mmCIF file of N, CA and C in Angstrom:
data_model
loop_
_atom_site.group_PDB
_atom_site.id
_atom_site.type_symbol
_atom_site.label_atom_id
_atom_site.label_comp_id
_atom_site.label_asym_id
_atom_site.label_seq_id
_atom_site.Cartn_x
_atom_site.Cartn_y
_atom_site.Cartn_z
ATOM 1 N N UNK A 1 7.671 6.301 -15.560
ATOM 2 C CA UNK A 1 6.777 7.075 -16.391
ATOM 3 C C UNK A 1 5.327 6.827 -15.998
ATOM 4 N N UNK A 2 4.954 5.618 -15.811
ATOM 5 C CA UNK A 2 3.794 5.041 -15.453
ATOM 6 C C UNK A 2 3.232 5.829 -13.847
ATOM 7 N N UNK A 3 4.242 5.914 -12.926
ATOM 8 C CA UNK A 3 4.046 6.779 -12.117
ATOM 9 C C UNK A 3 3.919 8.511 -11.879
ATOM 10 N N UNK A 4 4.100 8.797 -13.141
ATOM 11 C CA UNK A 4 3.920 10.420 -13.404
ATOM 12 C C UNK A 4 2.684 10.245 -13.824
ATOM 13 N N UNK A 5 2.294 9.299 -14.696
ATOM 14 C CA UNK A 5 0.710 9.792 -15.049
ATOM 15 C C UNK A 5 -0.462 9.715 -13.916
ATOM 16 N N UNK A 6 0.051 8.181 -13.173
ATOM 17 C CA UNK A 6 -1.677 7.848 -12.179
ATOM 18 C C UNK A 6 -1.375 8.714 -10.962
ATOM 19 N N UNK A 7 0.066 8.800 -10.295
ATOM 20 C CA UNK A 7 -0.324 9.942 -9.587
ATOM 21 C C UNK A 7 -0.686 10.905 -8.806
ATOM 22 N N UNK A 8 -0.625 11.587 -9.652
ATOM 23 C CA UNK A 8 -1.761 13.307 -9.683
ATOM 24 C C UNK A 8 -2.716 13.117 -9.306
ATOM 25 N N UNK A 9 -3.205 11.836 -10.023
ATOM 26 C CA UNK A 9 -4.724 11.924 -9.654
ATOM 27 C C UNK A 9 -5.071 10.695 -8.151
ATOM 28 N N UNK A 10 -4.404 9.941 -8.260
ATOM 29 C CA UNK A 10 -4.029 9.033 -6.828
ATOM 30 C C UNK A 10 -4.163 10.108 -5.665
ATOM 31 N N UNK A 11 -3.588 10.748 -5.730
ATOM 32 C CA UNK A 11 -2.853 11.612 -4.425
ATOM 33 C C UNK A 11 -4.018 12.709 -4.110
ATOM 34 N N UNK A 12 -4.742 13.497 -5.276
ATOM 35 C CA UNK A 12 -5.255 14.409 -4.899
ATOM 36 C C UNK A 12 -6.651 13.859 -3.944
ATOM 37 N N UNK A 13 -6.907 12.902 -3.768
ATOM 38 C CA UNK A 13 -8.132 12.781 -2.793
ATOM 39 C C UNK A 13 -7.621 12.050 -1.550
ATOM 40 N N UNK A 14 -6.489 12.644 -1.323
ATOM 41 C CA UNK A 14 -6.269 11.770 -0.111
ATOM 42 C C UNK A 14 -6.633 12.882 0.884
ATOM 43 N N UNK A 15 -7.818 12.542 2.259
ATOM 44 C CA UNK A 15 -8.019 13.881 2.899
ATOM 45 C C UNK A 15 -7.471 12.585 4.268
ATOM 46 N N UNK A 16 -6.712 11.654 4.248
ATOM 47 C CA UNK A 16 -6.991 10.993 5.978
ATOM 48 C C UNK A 16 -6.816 11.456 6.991
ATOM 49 N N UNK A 17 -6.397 11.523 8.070
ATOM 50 C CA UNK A 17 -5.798 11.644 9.100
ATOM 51 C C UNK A 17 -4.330 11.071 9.096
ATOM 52 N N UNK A 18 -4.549 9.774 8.732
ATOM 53 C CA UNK A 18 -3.122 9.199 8.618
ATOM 54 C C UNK A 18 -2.435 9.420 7.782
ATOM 55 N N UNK A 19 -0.783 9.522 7.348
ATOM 56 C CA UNK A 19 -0.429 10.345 6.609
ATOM 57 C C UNK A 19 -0.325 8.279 5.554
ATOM 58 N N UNK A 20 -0.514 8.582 3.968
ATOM 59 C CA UNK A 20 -0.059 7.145 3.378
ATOM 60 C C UNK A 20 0.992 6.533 3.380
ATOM 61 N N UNK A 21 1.063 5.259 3.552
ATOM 62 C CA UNK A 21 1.739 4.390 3.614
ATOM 63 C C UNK A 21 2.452 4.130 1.975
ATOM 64 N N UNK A 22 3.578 4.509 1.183
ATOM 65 C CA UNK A 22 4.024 3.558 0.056
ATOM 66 C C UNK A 22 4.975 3.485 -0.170
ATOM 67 N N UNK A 23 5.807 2.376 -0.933
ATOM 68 C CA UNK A 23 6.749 1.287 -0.962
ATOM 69 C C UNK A 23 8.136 2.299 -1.441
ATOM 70 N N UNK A 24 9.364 2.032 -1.582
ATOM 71 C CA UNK A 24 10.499 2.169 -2.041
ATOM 72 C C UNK A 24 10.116 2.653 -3.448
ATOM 73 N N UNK A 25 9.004 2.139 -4.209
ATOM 74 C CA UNK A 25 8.963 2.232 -5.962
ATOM 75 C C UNK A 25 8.274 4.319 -5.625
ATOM 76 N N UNK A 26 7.723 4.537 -4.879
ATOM 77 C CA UNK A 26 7.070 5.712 -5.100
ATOM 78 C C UNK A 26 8.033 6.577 -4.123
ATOM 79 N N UNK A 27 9.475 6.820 -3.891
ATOM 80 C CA UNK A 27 10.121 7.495 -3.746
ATOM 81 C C UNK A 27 10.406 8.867 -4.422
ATOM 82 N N UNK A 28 9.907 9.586 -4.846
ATOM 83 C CA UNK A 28 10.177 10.423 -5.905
ATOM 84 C C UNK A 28 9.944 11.829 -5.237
ATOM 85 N N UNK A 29 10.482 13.257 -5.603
ATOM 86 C CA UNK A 29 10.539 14.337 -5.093
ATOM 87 C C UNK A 29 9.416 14.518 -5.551
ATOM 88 N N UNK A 30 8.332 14.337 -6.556
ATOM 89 C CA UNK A 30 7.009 15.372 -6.983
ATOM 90 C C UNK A 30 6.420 14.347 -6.049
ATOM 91 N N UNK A 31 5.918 13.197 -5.874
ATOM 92 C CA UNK A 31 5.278 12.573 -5.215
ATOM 93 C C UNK A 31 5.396 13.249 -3.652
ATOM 94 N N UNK A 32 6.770 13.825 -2.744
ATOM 95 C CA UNK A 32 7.070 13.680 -1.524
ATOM 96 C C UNK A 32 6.284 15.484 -1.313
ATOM 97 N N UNK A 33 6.474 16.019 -2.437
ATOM 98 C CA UNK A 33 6.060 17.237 -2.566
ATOM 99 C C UNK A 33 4.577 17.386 -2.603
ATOM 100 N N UNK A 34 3.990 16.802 -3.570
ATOM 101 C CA UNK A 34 2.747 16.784 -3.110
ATOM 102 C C UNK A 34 1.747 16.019 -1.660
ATOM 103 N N UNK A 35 2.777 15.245 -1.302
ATOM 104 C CA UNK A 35 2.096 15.000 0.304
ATOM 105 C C UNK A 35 2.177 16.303 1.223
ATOM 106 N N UNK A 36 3.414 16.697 0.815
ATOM 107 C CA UNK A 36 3.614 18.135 1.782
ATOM 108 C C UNK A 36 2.722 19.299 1.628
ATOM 109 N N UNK A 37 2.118 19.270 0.715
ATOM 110 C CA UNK A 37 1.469 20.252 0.056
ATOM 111 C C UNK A 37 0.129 19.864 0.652
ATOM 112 N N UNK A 38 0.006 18.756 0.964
ATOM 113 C CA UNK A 38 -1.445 18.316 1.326
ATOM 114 C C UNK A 38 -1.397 18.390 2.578
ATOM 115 N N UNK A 39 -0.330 19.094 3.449
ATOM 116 C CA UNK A 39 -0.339 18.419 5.041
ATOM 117 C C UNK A 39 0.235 16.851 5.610
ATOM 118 N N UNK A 40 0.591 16.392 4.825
ATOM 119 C CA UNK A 40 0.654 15.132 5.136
ATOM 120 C C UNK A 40 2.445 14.815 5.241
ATOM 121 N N UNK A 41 2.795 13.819 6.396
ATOM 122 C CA UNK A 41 3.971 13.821 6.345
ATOM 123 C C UNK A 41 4.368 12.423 5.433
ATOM 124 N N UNK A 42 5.295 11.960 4.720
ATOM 125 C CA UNK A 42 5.233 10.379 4.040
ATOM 126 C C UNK A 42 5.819 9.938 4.540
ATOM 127 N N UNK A 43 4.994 8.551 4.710
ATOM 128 C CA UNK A 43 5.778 7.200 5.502
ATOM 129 C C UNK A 43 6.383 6.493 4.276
ATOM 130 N N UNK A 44 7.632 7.007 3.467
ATOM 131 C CA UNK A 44 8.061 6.546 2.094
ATOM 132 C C UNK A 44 10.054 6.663 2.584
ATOM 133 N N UNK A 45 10.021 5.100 2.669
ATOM 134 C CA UNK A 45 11.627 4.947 2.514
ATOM 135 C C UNK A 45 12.453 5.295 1.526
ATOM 136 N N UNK A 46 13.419 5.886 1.311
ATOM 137 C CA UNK A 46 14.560 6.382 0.197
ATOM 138 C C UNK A 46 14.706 4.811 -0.772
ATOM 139 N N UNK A 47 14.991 5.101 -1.910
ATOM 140 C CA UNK A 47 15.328 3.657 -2.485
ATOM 141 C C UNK A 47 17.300 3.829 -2.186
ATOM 142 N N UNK A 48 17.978 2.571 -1.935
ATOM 143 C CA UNK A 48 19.428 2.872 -1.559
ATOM 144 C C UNK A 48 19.964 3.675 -2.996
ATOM 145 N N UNK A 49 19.740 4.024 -4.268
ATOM 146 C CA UNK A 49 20.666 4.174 -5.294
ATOM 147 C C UNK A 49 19.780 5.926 -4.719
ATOM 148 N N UNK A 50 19.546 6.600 -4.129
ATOM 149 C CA UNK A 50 18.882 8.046 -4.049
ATOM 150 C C UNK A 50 20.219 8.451 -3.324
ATOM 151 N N UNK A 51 20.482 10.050 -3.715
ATOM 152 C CA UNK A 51 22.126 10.169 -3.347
ATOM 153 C C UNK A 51 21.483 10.606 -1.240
ATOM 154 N N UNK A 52 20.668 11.691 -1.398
ATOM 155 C CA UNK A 52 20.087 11.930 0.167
ATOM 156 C C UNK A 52 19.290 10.287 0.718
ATOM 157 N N UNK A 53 19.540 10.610 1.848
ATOM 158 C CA UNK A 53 18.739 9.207 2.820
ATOM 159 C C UNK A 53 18.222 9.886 3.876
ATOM 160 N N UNK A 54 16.461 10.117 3.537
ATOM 161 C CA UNK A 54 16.063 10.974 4.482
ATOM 162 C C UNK A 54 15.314 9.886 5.704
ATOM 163 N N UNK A 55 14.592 10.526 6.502
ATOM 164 C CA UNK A 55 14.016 9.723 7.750
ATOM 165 C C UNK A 55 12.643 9.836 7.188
ATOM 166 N N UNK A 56 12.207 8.467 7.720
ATOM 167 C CA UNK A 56 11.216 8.368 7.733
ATOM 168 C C UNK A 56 10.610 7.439 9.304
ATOM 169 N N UNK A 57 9.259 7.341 8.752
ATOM 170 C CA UNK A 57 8.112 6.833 10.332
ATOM 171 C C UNK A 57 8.456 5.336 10.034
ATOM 172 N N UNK A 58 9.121 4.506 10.280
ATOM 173 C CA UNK A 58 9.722 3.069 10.675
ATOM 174 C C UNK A 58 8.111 2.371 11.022
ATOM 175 N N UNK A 59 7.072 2.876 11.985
ATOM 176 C CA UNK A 59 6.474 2.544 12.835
ATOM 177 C C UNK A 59 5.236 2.681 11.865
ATOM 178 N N UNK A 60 4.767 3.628 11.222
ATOM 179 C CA UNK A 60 3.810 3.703 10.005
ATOM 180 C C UNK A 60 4.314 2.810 8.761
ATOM 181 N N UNK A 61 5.692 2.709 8.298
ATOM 182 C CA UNK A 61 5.731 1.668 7.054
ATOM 183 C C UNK A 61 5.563 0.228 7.407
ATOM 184 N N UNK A 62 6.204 -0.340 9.306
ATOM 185 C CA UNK A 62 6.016 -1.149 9.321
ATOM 186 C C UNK A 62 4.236 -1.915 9.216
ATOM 187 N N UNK A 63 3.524 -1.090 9.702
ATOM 188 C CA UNK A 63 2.253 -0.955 9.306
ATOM 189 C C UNK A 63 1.722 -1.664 8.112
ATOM 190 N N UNK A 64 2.260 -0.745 7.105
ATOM 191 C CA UNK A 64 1.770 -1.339 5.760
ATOM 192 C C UNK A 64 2.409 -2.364 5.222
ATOM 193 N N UNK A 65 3.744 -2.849 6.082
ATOM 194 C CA UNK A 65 4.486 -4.387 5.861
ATOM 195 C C UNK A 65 3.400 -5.034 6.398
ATOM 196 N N UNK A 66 2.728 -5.255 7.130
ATOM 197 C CA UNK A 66 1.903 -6.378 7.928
ATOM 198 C C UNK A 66 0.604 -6.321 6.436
ATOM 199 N N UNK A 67 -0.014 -5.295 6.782
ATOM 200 C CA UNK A 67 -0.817 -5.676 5.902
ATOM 201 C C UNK A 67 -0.522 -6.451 4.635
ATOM 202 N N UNK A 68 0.768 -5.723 3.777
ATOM 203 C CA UNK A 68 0.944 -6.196 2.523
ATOM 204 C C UNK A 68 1.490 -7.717 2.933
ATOM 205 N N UNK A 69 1.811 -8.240 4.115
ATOM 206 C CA UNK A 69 1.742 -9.649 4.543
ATOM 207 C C UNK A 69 0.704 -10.743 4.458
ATOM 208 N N UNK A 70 -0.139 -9.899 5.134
ATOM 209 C CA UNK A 70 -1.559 -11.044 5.478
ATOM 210 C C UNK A 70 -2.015 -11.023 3.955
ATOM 211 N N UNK A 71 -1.687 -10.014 3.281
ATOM 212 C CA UNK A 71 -2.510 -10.191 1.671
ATOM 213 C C UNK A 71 -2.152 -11.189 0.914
ATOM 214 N N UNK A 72 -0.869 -11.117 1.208
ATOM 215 C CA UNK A 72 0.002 -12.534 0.184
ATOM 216 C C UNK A 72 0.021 -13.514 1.062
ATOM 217 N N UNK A 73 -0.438 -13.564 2.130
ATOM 218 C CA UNK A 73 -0.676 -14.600 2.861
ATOM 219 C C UNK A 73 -2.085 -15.337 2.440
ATOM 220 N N UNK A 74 -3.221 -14.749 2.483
ATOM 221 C CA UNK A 74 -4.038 -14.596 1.876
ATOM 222 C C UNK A 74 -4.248 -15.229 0.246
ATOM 223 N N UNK A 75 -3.490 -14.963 -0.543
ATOM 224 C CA UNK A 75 -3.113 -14.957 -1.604
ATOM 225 C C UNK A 75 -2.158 -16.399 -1.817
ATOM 226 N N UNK A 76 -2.096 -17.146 -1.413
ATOM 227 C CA UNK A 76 -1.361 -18.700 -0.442
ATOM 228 C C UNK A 76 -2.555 -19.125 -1.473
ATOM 229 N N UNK A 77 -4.110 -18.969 -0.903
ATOM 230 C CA UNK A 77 -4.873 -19.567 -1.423
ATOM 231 C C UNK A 77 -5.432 -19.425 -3.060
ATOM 232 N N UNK A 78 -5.125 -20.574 -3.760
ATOM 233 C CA UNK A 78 -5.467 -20.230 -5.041
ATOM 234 C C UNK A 78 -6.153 -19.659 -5.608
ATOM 235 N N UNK A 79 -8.099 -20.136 -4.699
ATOM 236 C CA UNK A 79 -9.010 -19.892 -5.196
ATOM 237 C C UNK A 79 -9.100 -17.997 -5.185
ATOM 238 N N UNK A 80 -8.195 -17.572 -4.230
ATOM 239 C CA UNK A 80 -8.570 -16.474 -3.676
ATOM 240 C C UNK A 80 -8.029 -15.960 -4.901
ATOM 241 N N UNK A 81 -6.385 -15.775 -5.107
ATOM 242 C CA UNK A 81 -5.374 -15.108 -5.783
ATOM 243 C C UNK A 81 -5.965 -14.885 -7.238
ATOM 244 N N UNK A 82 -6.818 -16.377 -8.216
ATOM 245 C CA UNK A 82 -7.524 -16.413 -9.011
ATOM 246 C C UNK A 82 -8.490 -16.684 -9.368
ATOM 247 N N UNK A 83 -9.484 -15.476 -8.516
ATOM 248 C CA UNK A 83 -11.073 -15.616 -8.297
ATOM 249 C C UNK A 83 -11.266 -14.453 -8.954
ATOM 250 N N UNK A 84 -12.071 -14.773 -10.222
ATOM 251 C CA UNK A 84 -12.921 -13.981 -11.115
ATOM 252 C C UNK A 84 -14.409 -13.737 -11.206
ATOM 253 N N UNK A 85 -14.982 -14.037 -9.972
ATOM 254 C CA UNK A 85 -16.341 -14.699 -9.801
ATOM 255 C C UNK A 85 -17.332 -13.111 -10.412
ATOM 256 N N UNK A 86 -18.024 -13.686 -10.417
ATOM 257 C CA UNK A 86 -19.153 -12.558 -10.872
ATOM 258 C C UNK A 86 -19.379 -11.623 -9.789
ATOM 259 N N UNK A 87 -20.149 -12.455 -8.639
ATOM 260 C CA UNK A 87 -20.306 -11.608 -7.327
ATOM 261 C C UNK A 87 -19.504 -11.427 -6.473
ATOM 262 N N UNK A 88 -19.312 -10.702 -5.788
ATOM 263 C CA UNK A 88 -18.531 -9.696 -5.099
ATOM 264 C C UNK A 88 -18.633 -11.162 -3.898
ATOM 265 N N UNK A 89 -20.022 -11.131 -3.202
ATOM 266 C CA UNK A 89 -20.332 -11.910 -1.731
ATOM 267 C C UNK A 89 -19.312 -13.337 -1.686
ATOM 268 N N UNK A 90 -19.290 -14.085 -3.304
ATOM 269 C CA UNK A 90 -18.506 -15.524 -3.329
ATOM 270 C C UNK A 90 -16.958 -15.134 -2.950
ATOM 271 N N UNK A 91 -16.627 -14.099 -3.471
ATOM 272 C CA UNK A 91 -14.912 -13.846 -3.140
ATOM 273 C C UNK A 91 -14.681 -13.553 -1.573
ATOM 274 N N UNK A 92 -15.531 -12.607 -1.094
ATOM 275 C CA UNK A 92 -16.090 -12.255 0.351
ATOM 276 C C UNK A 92 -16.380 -13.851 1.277
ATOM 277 N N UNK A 93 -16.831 -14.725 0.854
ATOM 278 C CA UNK A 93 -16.976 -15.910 1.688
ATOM 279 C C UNK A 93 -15.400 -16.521 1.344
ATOM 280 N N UNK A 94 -14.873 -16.659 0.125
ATOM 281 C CA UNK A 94 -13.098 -17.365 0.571
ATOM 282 C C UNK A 94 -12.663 -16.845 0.955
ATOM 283 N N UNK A 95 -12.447 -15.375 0.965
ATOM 284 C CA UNK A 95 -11.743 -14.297 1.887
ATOM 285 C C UNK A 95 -12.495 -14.964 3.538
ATOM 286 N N UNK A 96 -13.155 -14.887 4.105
ATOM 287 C CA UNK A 96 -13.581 -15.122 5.047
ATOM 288 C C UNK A 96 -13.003 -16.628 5.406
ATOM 289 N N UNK A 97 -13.153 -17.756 4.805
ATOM 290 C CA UNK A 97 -13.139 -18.978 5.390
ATOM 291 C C UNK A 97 -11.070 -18.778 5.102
ATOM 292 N N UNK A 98 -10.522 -18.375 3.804
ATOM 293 C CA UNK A 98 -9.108 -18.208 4.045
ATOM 294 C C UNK A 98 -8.582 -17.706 5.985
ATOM 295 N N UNK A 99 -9.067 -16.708 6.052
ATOM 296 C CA UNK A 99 -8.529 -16.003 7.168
ATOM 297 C C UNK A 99 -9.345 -16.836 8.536
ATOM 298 N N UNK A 100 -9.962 -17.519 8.201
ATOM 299 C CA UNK A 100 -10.368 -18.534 9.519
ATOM 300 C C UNK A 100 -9.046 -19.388 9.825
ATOM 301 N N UNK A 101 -8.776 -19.830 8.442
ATOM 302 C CA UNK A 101 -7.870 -21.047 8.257
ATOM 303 C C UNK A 101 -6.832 -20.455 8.749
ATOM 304 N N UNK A 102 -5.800 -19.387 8.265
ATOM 305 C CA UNK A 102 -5.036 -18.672 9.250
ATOM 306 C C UNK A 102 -5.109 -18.711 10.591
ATOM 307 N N UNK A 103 -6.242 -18.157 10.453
ATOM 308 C CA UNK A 103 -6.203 -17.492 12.628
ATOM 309 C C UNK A 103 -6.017 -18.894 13.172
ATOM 310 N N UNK A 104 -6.422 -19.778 12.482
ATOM 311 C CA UNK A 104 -6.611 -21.503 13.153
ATOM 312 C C UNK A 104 -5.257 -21.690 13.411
#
C-alpha cells in the first residue's frame, strides 16, 4: 500500500539516461508500466511467488548490488549509520575517512 502512494510521484521525475535500478519489493505491473511509459526499460527482478518470470538487465541490477554493498559497508561504521549531526560537512568527513579505511 505504502508503495501505491510514494510512487507516482517517485517515478514521475525520472528523465536519466539510465533506465532505474530497484529491488524485488518494487516488482509490480503499475510501477513496470509506468517506466514504459516513460521510455525507460526496468532493471526490476520478478519476486519468485509472481506467476510470469520475465527478463531482466542482470548487468544493470548487478550495479545497484555493489552500490547497495559499499553502503552497508559503509554503514559497518557506527558513527556513520548513527550520525545526526547538524552539518551536513561533519557526516561528509566520516563518510570520507570511513571509505579511506576501506580502500586501505
Amino acid at each position: 500500500m505504502c508503495g501505491q502512494i510514494l510512487c507516482p510521484q517517485t517515478l514521475s521525475g525520472i528523465d536519466s539516461p539510465k533506465p532505474p535500478r530497484f529491488d524485488k519489493a518494487y516488482s509490480s505491473g503499475e510501477i513496470r508500466q509506468q517506466l514504459r511509459q516513460s521510455a525507460t526499460t526496468p532493471a526490476i527482478p520478478k519476486r519468485s511467488n509472481q506467476k510470469r518470470q520475465g527478463r531482466f538487465n542482470r548487468g544493470l541490477y548487478r550495479e545497484r548490488n555493489f552500490v547497495t554493498r559499499l553502503i552497508n559497508r559503509l554503514k559497518q561504521y557506527r558513527r556513520i549509520a548513527t550520525c545526526y549531526k547538524k552539518y551536513a560537512i561533519n557526516y561528509q568527513d566520516k563518510l570520507m575517512i570511513a571509505a579511506i579505511r576501506l580502500w586501505l
